[in-house]
Structure formats: structure tokens, C-alpha cells
Short mmCIF file of C-alpha atoms in Angstrom, two decimals:
data_model
loop_
_atom_site.label_atom_id
_atom_site.label_comp_id
_atom_site.label_asym_id
_atom_site.label_seq_id
_atom_site.Cartn_x
_atom_site.Cartn_y
_atom_site.Cartn_z
CA GLN A 25 4.78 9.68 -10.79
CA SER A 26 1.09 9.48 -11.59
CA ALA A 27 -1.32 7.05 -10.02
CA LEU A 28 -2.15 3.99 -12.05
CA THR A 29 -5.52 4.29 -13.79
CA GLN A 30 -8.43 2.17 -12.60
CA PRO A 31 -12.13 2.49 -13.42
CA ALA A 32 -13.91 4.38 -10.67
CA SER A 33 -16.59 1.73 -10.37
CA VAL A 34 -17.46 -1.75 -11.59
CA SER A 35 -20.63 -3.64 -10.84
CA GLY A 36 -21.89 -7.15 -11.35
CA SER A 37 -24.62 -9.49 -10.25
CA LEU A 38 -24.23 -12.29 -7.75
CA GLY A 39 -22.42 -15.20 -9.34
CA GLN A 40 -21.13 -13.20 -12.29
CA SER A 41 -17.50 -12.45 -13.12
CA ILE A 42 -16.06 -8.96 -13.28
CA THR A 43 -12.66 -7.61 -14.27
CA ILE A 44 -10.93 -4.53 -12.92
CA SER A 45 -8.20 -3.00 -15.03
CA CYS A 46 -5.08 -1.17 -13.87
CA SER A 47 -3.36 0.83 -16.58
CA GLY A 48 0.18 2.08 -16.29
CA THR A 49 3.23 2.53 -18.46
CA LYS A 50 6.30 0.62 -19.51
CA ASN A 51 8.00 2.20 -16.52
CA ASP A 52 5.76 0.51 -13.98
CA VAL A 53 3.10 -2.12 -14.77
CA GLY A 54 4.55 -2.93 -18.16
CA GLY A 55 8.13 -3.20 -17.05
CA TYR A 56 7.93 -5.34 -13.94
CA ASN A 57 6.09 -8.35 -12.59
CA TYR A 58 5.57 -6.62 -9.26
CA VAL A 59 1.85 -5.84 -9.42
CA SER A 60 -0.28 -6.31 -6.33
CA TRP A 61 -4.00 -6.07 -5.74
CA PHE A 62 -5.69 -5.09 -2.48
CA GLN A 63 -9.25 -5.30 -1.22
CA GLN A 64 -10.48 -2.76 1.31
CA HIS A 65 -13.82 -2.80 3.08
CA PRO A 66 -15.01 0.47 4.62
CA GLY A 67 -13.03 1.38 7.70
CA LYS A 68 -10.79 -1.66 7.38
CA VAL A 69 -7.14 -2.27 6.63
CA PRO A 70 -6.43 -3.24 3.00
CA LYS A 71 -5.95 -6.96 2.40
CA VAL A 72 -3.57 -8.39 -0.18
CA LEU A 73 -5.36 -10.46 -2.79
CA ILE A 74 -2.65 -10.85 -5.42
CA TYR A 75 1.10 -10.19 -5.55
CA ASP A 76 3.68 -10.51 -8.32
CA VAL A 77 0.89 -10.14 -10.93
CA ARG A 78 -0.82 -13.48 -10.35
CA ASN A 79 0.20 -15.06 -7.04
CA ARG A 80 -2.37 -15.48 -4.28
CA PRO A 81 -1.33 -15.45 -0.62
CA SER A 82 -2.46 -18.44 1.36
CA GLY A 83 -6.07 -18.16 2.40
CA ILE A 84 -7.16 -16.03 -0.54
CA SER A 85 -9.99 -17.52 -2.56
CA PRO A 86 -9.14 -18.83 -6.07
CA ARG A 87 -12.07 -16.71 -7.24
CA PHE A 88 -9.54 -13.88 -7.39
CA THR A 89 -7.12 -14.07 -10.30
CA GLY A 90 -4.54 -11.60 -11.55
CA SER A 91 -3.04 -11.16 -14.97
CA LYS A 92 -1.13 -8.67 -17.07
CA SER A 93 -0.91 -7.73 -20.72
CA GLY A 94 1.44 -5.01 -21.80
CA ASN A 95 1.02 -1.97 -19.58
CA THR A 96 -2.30 -3.11 -18.12
CA ALA A 97 -2.86 -5.45 -15.20
CA SER A 98 -6.23 -6.97 -14.41
CA LEU A 99 -8.01 -8.50 -11.45
CA THR A 100 -10.87 -10.88 -12.19
CA ILE A 101 -13.38 -11.83 -9.54
CA SER A 102 -15.34 -14.93 -10.45
CA GLY A 103 -18.58 -16.06 -8.86
CA LEU A 104 -19.23 -12.62 -7.40
CA GLN A 105 -20.41 -12.72 -3.80
CA ALA A 106 -21.98 -10.07 -1.58
CA GLU A 107 -18.84 -9.83 0.54
CA ASP A 108 -16.83 -8.87 -2.55
CA GLU A 109 -18.43 -5.42 -2.41
CA ALA A 110 -15.46 -3.25 -1.48
CA ASP A 111 -12.81 -0.93 -2.86
CA TYR A 112 -9.97 -2.48 -4.85
CA TYR A 113 -6.52 -1.04 -5.47
CA CYS A 114 -3.66 -2.11 -7.66
CA ALA A 115 -0.03 -1.21 -6.98
CA SER A 116 3.18 -1.59 -8.92
CA TYR A 117 6.90 -1.09 -8.57
CA THR A 118 8.34 1.53 -10.90
CA SER A 119 11.50 1.90 -12.91
CA ASN A 120 13.41 3.60 -10.10
CA SER A 121 12.43 1.09 -7.41
CA LEU A 122 9.60 3.30 -6.17
CA GLU A 123 6.01 2.23 -5.82
CA VAL A 124 2.72 3.60 -7.07
CA PHE A 125 -0.91 2.79 -6.31
CA GLY A 126 -3.91 2.81 -8.56
CA SER A 127 -6.77 5.28 -8.28
CA GLY A 128 -9.07 2.66 -6.79
CA THR A 129 -12.23 0.91 -7.97
CA LYS A 130 -15.48 0.56 -6.08
CA VAL A 131 -17.10 -2.79 -6.73
CA THR A 132 -20.86 -3.01 -6.31
CA VAL A 133 -22.67 -6.32 -6.18
CA LEU A 134 -26.14 -6.00 -7.65
CA GLN B 280 4.10 -13.89 14.51
CA VAL B 281 4.62 -10.73 12.47
CA THR B 282 2.97 -7.57 13.71
CA LEU B 283 3.32 -3.87 12.92
CA LYS B 284 1.78 -1.00 14.84
CA GLU B 285 1.78 2.68 14.04
CA SER B 286 2.00 5.36 16.70
CA GLY B 287 2.16 9.12 16.75
CA PRO B 288 0.03 12.20 17.31
CA ALA B 289 -3.63 12.22 16.32
CA LEU B 290 -3.61 15.98 15.79
CA VAL B 291 -0.89 18.16 14.31
CA THR B 292 -0.84 21.90 13.71
CA PRO B 293 -0.15 23.16 10.17
CA THR B 294 3.54 23.86 9.42
CA GLN B 295 4.68 21.52 12.21
CA THR B 296 6.67 18.32 11.74
CA LEU B 297 4.84 15.01 11.99
CA THR B 298 6.72 12.03 13.39
CA LEU B 299 5.22 8.57 12.99
CA THR B 300 6.67 5.38 14.41
CA CYS B 301 6.10 1.85 13.17
CA THR B 302 6.98 -0.69 15.85
CA PHE B 303 7.30 -4.19 14.46
CA SER B 304 7.91 -7.67 15.77
CA GLY B 305 8.42 -11.16 14.40
CA PHE B 306 11.11 -10.26 11.90
CA SER B 307 14.38 -8.42 11.39
CA LEU B 308 14.56 -5.70 8.79
CA LYS B 309 18.11 -6.89 8.08
CA THR B 310 16.75 -10.10 6.53
CA ASN B 311 17.29 -10.19 2.76
CA GLY B 312 14.27 -9.06 0.80
CA LEU B 313 12.34 -7.45 3.64
CA ARG B 314 11.08 -3.91 3.32
CA VAL B 315 8.86 -1.55 5.32
CA SER B 316 6.81 1.11 3.56
CA TRP B 317 4.64 3.97 4.74
CA ILE B 318 1.35 4.38 2.90
CA ARG B 319 -1.43 6.89 3.58
CA GLN B 320 -5.08 7.28 2.73
CA PRO B 321 -6.89 10.62 3.03
CA PRO B 322 -10.53 10.30 4.07
CA GLY B 323 -12.56 8.91 1.17
CA LYS B 324 -9.56 8.85 -1.15
CA ALA B 325 -7.10 6.37 -2.61
CA LEU B 326 -4.02 4.82 -1.08
CA GLU B 327 -0.78 6.70 -1.65
CA TRP B 328 2.73 5.25 -1.27
CA LEU B 329 5.03 7.58 0.65
CA ALA B 330 8.39 5.98 1.44
CA ARG B 331 10.21 2.70 1.97
CA ILE B 332 13.26 1.39 3.79
CA ASP B 333 14.82 -1.86 2.61
CA TRP B 334 16.86 -4.62 4.26
CA ASP B 335 20.05 -3.13 2.81
CA ASP B 336 19.17 0.27 4.31
CA ALA B 337 18.13 1.74 0.96
CA LYS B 338 15.65 4.55 1.47
CA LEU B 339 13.20 5.58 -1.24
CA TYR B 340 10.62 8.34 -1.38
CA SER B 341 7.61 9.43 -3.39
CA PRO B 342 8.99 12.08 -5.73
CA SER B 343 6.20 14.53 -4.93
CA LEU B 344 6.84 14.35 -1.18
CA LYS B 345 10.57 13.64 -1.09
CA PRO B 346 11.59 17.12 0.08
CA ARG B 347 9.42 16.73 3.17
CA LEU B 348 9.99 13.09 4.14
CA THR B 349 12.67 11.22 6.03
CA ILE B 350 12.50 7.50 6.79
CA SER B 351 14.83 5.78 9.22
CA GLU B 352 15.21 2.63 11.27
CA ASP B 353 16.02 2.16 14.91
CA THR B 354 17.26 -1.42 14.83
CA SER B 355 17.57 -1.70 18.61
CA LYS B 356 13.89 -0.87 19.04
CA SER B 357 12.56 -2.65 15.91
CA GLN B 358 11.07 0.62 14.71
CA VAL B 359 10.78 2.47 11.43
CA VAL B 360 10.26 6.20 11.80
CA LEU B 361 8.78 8.56 9.22
CA THR B 362 9.05 12.30 9.61
CA MET B 363 7.09 14.73 7.47
CA THR B 364 7.92 18.40 7.68
CA ASP B 365 5.70 21.41 7.11
CA VAL B 366 2.39 19.54 7.31
CA ASP B 367 -0.76 20.92 5.72
CA PRO B 368 -4.45 20.02 6.12
CA ALA B 369 -4.03 18.03 2.86
CA ASP B 370 -1.82 15.65 4.87
CA THR B 371 -4.81 14.59 6.96
CA ALA B 372 -5.03 10.85 6.44
CA THR B 373 -4.76 7.39 7.92
CA TYR B 374 -1.12 6.36 7.79
CA PHE B 375 -0.17 2.69 7.49
CA CYS B 376 3.13 0.89 7.75
CA VAL B 377 3.42 -2.23 5.63
CA ARG B 378 5.97 -5.02 5.47
CA ALA B 379 6.89 -6.51 2.11
CA ASN B 380 8.94 -9.54 1.22
CA TYR B 381 10.47 -8.43 -2.06
CA GLY B 382 7.36 -7.71 -4.15
CA HIS B 383 4.90 -9.27 -1.75
CA PRO B 384 3.29 -6.82 0.71
CA ASP B 385 2.28 -9.31 3.35
CA TYR B 386 1.58 -7.52 6.64
CA TRP B 387 -0.15 -4.21 7.37
CA GLY B 388 -0.36 -2.25 10.57
CA GLN B 389 -3.77 -1.19 11.81
CA GLY B 390 -3.18 2.40 10.70
CA ILE B 391 -3.16 5.67 12.59
CA ARG B 392 -5.45 8.60 11.86
CA VAL B 393 -3.70 11.93 11.73
CA THR B 394 -5.55 15.23 11.44
CA VAL B 395 -3.75 18.41 10.48
CA SER B 396 -5.67 21.39 11.80
CA SER B 397 -5.15 24.57 13.73
#
């Protein structure tokens, strides 16, 4: 199974909104509502931002929102802050109950 | 309080077998919906899902690594063990164990760095 496709980098200015895409197929992103998003700062353990496409765990800022259309999931970060500068990964279940991660996106705050 | 902690060797010689242990607390892997996965991240690279064991003892593997991986549970010790045979320098990575509640990956271990080198 191939990694889900994410843009290598996305940048935005403080206070702006950015969207990170996660493209898959009907056999993963498009077929199931089991898409998660993770934030990882350098040298740190990934943190779950979104699960089941659009649900936020307790304690996660509402500035992070998840959505899905067809075979593409998206993570939108609103009101970009300096601490949002990190790597972001999507993940999805697949048609045979396996899992696959995205290629990762580096977010830069200008 | 749910915790997971990975343990194993920091250095492995090529062609050897790597055994990693995830010791967890605060839950039973026999509880409906709970799952424990192994995920790795080579230095400077993306996360990669390796294997998972579910509450009903289902065991699933990344297709590309399936011939080399075995995942198991030691219920008495609250441990999930991953073995990887015939390791290669390309297997150098930080290995994480992660608990999920159905589709919600909610707790990560701190990770263990493993270097494959002669």
C-alpha cells in the first residue's frame, strides 16, 4: 500500500488559515471515516489533533478542523500561531483493516 | 492512567532479529475496540505503520514488511511484542507503540531509537 499523498510543505503568516490535503483512494481515505491527523514537533512524540475525520480529542484547540471530500481529507489550521510550526501527518484505515500514513507536511509560519 | 513504554536494544547488527516490547498499563487489550499498533519513523522521514494487534487477537501487518514481522501479546505481563527478522540499516528508526480505541489513536509511547549497524 502506498503512503497517502500530502504536500511537502505549506506556509502561512501569523493569524492566517492554511489547509493541508491528504489524498488517497477509495480503498482508504475515500472508503472509511477513519482519518486521523497528527502534529509532530522536532524530536517529540506525535500528538493526535483529529480522529474519525473531524473529531478533536479533548484539549485540542478548535483552530484545528478536519474534513473529507471524496478521496481527499483536509486539515485546516485557523489563526496560525508560531507554535503551529511543525510536521503534520494524516493516517487512514484501509480496505483490509490495515493502516497507512501520509507522506507528511512541514508547516512554516512566516 | 494509560501509559505505554517501548523497550529493546538500541543497536542491532544487520541480518539479526529485532525484538521490541511495548509494556502498557491502565487498560486491558481484551476490552472491545482497543488496539495496539507499532509505528516507526526513520530519521528525518515520515511515520510508517508496521503492525497491529486488536482486542479480539486479530493481527495485521504492513504488506511490505509482513514476511519479516510478528506481533504478539503477553496478557499476563501487559505487553505487546514485535519481532522483525533480518534487519537492515534501512530499519534504523524510532519505533513507537500506540494505543487506539477503534479509529481513535489516543496514547503514544515515548518511542525507542533503534540503529541497525555492524
